[in-house]
GROMACS .gro file of C-alpha atoms in nm:
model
  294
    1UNK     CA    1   8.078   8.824   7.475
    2UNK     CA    2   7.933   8.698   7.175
    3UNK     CA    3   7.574   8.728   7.127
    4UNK     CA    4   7.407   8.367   7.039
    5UNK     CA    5   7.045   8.425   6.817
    6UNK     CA    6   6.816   8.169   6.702
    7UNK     CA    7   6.793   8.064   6.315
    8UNK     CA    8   6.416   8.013   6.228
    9UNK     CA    9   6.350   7.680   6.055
   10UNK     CA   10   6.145   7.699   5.737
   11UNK     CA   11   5.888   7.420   5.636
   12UNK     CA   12   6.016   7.144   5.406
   13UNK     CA   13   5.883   7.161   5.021
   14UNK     CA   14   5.585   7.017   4.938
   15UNK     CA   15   5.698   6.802   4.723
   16UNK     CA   16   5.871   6.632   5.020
   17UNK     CA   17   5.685   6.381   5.161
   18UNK     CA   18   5.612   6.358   5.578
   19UNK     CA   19   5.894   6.131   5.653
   20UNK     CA   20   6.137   6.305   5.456
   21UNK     CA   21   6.016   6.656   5.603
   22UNK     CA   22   6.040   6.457   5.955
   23UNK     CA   23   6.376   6.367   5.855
   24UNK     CA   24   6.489   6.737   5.705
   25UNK     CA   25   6.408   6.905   6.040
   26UNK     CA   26   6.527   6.668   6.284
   27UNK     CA   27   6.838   6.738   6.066
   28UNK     CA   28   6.833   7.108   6.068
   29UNK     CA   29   6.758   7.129   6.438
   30UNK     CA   30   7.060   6.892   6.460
   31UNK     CA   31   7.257   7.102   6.274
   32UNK     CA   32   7.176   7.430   6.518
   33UNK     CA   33   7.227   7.290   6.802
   34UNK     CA   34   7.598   7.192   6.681
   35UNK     CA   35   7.644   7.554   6.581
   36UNK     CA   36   7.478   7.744   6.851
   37UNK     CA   37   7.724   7.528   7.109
   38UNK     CA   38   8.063   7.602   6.894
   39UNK     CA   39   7.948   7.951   6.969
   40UNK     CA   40   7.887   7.913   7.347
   41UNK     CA   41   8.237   7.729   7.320
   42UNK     CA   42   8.401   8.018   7.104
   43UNK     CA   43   8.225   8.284   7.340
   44UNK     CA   44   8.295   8.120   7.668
   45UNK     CA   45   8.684   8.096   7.502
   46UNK     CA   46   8.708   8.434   7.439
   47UNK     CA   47   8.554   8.583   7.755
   48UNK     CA   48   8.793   8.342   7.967
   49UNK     CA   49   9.104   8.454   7.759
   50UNK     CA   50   9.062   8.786   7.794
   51UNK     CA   51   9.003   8.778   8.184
   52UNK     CA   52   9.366   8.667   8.204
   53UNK     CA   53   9.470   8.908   7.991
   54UNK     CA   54   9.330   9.155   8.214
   55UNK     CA   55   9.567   9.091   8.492
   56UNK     CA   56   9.926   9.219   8.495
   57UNK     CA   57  10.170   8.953   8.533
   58UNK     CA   58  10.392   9.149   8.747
   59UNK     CA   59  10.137   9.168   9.030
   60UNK     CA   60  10.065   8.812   9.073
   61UNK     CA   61  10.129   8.701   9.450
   62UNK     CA   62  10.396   8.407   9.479
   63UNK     CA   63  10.642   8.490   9.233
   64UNK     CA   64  10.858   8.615   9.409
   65UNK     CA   65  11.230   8.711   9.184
   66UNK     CA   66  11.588   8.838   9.325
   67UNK     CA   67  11.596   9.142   9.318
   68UNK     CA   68  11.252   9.245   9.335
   69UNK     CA   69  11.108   9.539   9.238
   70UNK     CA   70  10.938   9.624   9.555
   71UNK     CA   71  10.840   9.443   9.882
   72UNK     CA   72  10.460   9.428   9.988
   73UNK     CA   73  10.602   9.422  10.380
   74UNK     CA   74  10.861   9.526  10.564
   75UNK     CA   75  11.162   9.341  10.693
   76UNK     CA   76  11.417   9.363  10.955
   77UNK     CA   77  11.679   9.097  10.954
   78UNK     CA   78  11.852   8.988  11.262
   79UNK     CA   79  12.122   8.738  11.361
   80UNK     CA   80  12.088   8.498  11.654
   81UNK     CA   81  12.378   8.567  11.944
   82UNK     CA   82  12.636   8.355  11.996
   83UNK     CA   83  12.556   8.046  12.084
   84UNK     CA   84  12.754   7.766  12.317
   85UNK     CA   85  12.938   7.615  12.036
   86UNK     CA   86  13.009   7.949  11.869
   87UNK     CA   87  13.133   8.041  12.258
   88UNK     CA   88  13.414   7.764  12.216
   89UNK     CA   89  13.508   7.843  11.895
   90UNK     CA   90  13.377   7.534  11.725
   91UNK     CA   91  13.190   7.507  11.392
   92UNK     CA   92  12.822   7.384  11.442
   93UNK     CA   93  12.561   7.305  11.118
   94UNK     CA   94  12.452   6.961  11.147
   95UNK     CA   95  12.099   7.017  11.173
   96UNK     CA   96  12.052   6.750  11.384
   97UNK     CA   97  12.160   6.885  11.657
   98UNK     CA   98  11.986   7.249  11.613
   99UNK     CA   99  11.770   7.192  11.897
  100UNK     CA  100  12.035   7.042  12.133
  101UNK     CA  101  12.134   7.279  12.444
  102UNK     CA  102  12.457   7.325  12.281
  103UNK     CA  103  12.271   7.479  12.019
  104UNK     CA  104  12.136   7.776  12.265
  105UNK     CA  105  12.238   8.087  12.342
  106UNK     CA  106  12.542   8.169  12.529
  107UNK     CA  107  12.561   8.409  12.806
  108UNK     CA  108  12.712   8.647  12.615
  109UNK     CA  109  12.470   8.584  12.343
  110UNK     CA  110  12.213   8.623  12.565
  111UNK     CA  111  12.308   8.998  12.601
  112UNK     CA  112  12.381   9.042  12.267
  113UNK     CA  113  12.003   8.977  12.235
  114UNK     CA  114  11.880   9.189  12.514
  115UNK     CA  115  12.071   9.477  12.314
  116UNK     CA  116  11.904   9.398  11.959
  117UNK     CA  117  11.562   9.376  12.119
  118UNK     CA  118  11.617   9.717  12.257
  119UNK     CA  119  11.758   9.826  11.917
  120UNK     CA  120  11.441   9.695  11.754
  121UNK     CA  121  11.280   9.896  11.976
  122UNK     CA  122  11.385  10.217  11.975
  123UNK     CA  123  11.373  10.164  11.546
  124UNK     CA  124  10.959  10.110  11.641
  125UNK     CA  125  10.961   9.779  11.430
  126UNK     CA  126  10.709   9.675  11.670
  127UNK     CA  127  10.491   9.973  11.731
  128UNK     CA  128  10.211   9.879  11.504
  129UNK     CA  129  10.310   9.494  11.581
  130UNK     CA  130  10.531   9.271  11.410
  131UNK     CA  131  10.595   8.900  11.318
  132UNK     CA  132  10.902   8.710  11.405
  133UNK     CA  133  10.992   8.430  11.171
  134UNK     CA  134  11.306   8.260  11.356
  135UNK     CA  135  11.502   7.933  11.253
  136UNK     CA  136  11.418   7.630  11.528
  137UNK     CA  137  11.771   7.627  11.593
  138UNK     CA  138  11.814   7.663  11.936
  139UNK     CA  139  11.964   7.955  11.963
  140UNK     CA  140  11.760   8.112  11.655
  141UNK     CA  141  11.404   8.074  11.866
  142UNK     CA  142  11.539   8.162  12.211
  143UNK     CA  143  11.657   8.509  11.989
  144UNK     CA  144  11.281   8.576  11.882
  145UNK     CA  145  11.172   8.494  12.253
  146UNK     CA  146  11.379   8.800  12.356
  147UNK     CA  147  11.280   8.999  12.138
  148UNK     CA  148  10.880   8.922  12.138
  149UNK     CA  149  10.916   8.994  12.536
  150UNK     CA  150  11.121   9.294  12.536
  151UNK     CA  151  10.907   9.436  12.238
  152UNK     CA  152  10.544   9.303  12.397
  153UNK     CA  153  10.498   9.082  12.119
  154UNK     CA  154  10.289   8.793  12.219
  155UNK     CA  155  10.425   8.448  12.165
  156UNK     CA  156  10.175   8.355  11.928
  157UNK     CA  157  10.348   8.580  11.706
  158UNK     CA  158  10.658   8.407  11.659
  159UNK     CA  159  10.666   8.135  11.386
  160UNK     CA  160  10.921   7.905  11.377
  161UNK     CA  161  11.102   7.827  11.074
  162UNK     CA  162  11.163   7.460  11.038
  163UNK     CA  163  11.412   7.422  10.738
  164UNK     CA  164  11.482   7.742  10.494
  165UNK     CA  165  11.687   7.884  10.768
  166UNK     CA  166  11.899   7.637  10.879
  167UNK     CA  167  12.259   7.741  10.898
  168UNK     CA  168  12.431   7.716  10.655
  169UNK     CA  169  12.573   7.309  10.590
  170UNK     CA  170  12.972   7.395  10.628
  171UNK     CA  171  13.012   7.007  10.518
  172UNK     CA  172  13.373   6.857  10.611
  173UNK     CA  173  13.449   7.148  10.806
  174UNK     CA  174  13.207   7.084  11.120
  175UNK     CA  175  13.367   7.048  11.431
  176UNK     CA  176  13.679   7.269  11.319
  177UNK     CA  177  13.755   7.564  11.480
  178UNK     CA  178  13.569   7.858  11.359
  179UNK     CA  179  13.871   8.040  11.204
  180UNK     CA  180  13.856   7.746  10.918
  181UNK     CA  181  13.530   7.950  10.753
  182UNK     CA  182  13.793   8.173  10.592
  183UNK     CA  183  13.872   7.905  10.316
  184UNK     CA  184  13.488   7.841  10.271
  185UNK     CA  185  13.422   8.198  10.180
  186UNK     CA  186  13.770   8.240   9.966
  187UNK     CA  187  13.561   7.931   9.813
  188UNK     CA  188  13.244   8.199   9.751
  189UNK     CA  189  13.443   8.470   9.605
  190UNK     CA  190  13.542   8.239   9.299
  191UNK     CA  191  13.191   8.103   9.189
  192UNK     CA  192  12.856   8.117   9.447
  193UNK     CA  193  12.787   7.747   9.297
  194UNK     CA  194  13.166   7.617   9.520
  195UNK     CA  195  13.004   7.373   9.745
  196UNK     CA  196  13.290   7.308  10.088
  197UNK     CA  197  13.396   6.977  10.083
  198UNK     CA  198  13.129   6.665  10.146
  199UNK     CA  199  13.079   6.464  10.527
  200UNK     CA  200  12.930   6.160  10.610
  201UNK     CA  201  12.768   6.261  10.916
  202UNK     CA  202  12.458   6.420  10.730
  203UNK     CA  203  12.564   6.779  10.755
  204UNK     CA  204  12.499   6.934  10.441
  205UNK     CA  205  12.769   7.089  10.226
  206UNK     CA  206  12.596   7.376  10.081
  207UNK     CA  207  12.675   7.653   9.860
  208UNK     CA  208  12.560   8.038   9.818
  209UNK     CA  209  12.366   7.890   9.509
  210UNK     CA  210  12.182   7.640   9.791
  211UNK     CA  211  12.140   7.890  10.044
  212UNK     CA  212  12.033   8.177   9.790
  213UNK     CA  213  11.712   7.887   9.664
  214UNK     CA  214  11.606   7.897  10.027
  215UNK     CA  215  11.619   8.223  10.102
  216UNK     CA  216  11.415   8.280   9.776
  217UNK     CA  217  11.150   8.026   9.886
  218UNK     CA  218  11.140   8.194  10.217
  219UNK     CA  219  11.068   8.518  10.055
  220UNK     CA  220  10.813   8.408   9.818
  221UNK     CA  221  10.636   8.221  10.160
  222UNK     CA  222  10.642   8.594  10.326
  223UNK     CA  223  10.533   8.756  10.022
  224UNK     CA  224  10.245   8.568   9.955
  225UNK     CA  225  10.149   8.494  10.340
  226UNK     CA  226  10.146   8.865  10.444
  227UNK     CA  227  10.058   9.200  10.349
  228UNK     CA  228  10.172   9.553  10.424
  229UNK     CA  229  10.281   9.351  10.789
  230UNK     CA  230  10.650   9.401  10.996
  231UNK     CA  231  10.887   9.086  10.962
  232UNK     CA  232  11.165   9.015  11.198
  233UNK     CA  233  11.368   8.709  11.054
  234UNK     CA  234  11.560   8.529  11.295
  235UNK     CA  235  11.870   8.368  11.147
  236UNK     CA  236  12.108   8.157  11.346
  237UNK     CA  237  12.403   8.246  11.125
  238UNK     CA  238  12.547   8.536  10.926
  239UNK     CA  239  12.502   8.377  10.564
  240UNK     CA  240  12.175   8.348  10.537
  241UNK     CA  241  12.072   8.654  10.584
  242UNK     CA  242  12.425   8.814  10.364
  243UNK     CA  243  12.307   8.554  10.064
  244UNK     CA  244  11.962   8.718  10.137
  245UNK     CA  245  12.034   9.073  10.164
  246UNK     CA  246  12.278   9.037   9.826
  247UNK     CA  247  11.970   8.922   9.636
  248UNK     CA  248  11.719   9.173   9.743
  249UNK     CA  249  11.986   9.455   9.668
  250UNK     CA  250  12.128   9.266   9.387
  251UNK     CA  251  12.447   9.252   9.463
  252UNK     CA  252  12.699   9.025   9.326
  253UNK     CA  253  12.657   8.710   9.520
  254UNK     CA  254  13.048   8.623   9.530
  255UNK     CA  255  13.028   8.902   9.749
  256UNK     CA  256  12.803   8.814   9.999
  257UNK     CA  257  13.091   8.852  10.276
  258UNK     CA  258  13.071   9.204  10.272
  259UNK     CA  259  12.748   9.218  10.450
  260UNK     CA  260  12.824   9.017  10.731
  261UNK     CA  261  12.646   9.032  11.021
  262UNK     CA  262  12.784   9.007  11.374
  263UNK     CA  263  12.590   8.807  11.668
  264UNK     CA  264  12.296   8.992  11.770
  265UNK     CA  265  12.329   9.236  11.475
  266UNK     CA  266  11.987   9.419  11.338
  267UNK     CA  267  11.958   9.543  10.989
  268UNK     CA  268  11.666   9.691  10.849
  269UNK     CA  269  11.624   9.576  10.479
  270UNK     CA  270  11.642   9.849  10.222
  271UNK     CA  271  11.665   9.717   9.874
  272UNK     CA  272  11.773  10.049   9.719
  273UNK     CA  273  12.074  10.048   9.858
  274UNK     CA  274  12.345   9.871  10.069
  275UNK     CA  275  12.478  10.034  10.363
  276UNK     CA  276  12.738  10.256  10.303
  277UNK     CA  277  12.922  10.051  10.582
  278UNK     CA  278  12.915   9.766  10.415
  279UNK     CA  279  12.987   9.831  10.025
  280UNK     CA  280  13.308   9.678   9.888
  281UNK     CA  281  13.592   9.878   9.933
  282UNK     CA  282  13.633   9.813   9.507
  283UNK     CA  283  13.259   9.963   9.469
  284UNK     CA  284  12.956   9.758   9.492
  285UNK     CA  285  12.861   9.448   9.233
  286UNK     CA  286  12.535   9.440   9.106
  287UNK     CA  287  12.392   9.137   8.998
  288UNK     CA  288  12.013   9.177   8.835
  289UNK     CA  289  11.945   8.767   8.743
  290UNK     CA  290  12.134   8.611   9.074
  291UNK     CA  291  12.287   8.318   9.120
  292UNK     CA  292  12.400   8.405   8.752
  293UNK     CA  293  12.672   8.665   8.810
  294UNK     CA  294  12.934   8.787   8.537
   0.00000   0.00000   0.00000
């Protein structure tokens, strides 16, 4: 900090009459008040530029980047059971109807559930306690339920996700029969920015490039919110949380397939590796500035 001192003012010449000598130190008092503020100004600069300085950019809170270097909490990611439409074989992503019936669990999802809760469990994500962040679809919430009363979690706990995981918007392919996904992900495997083909009904038709923004924005939301905490996201599809898990790992988001996950599956995130289950049976792609691949 600079160190302002005051500048003694001399008495005019006496050859000077009063009003000029009036005039001559009105002037020089003038002129030190101008300079003692440009150093207040210069000080107060310097002291405030340096403060910033002081703080290493990599440990700001919000920006969040895929793949990051290391997480402040610690995440499990889990994928809703099957749900009624799933059950029939039928492709549902309009989010407008994500909090129908239709859009809830199955029976078979239901147990699906009962198992991952257990798994979750017996892994002690909850031990210390735990927040679930599930999708309001349907079938997405009634997962976290499960699991909150299987694991003692108290329903206050459970934070419902209203829009960065939403299924993923198959466009012209809703209503087809589930088997039709294949030629969406052949789709993924030539460029993540491959959007399927456009509806009118308002479902989305999204890409890995849209899903991988709102994954990222969840991140940075759970990153910033929480600290040191246990996360249990709650997707109600598999590519949300294979877009995801490709980013934190860096892998090669073409390749997102090869970490599917099943109904009901749990996967703890480790972003050192990928699970030796899952690699690419041609090795696994890295991609360090994703959606950009090469």
């Amino acid at each position: 900090m600079l160190k302002i001192t005051n500048t003694s003012v001399t008495a005019p010449p006496p050859h000077l009459s009063p009003s000029s000598s009036s005039t001559t130190t009105t002037t020089q008092k003038n002129l030190l008040n101008h300079i003692n503020r440009r150093h207040l100004l210069t000080a107060l600069s310097i002291s405030i530029s340096t403060s910033h300085l002081s703080i290493p950019v990599a440990d700001a809170r919000g920006l969040f980047q895929m793949p990051p270097p290391r997480l402040t909490n610690q995440y499990y990611l889990v994928r809703a059971g099957e749900s009624e439409f799933e059950s029939l074989g039928i492709i549902n992503t309009n989010p407008v109807a994500k909090t129908s019936v239709d859009s809830g669990l199955s029976e078979k999802g239901k147990k699906q559930i009962v198992k991952a809760a257990l798994q979750l469990k017996e892994m002690g994500a909850c031990d210390t306690g735990c927040w679930i962040w599930p999708s309001i679809t349907q079938r997405a919430y009634q997962t976290a339920e499960i699991i909150a009363s299987v694991n003692r979690i108290s329903r206050s706990y459970i934070v419902p996700e209203y829009s960065f995981l939403d299924a993923r918007g198959l466009g012209a392919y809703e209503g087809k029969n589930l088997e039709a996904v294949s030629e969406v992900y052949a789709l993924d495997t030539i460029s993540p920015r491959n959007k399927p083909p456009p509806i009118d009904d308002g479902t989305p038709n999204e890409s890995v490039a849209d899903v991988f923004v709102r994954v990222t924005q969840l991140m940075s939301i759970l990153e910033t919110q929480y600290s040191e905490e246990t996360i249990i996201i709650v997707s109600p599809d598999s590519d949300n949380l294979t877009i995801l898990q490709a980013g934190l790992v860096g892998l090669d988001l073409r390749r997102h397939r090869d970490l599917s996950f099943a109904p009901g599956e749990v996967r703890y995130v480790d972003i050192s590796s990928i699970p030796a289950y899952k690699q690419p049976a041609s090795a696994v792609y890295k991609c360090r500035n994703p959606p950009i691949c090469n």
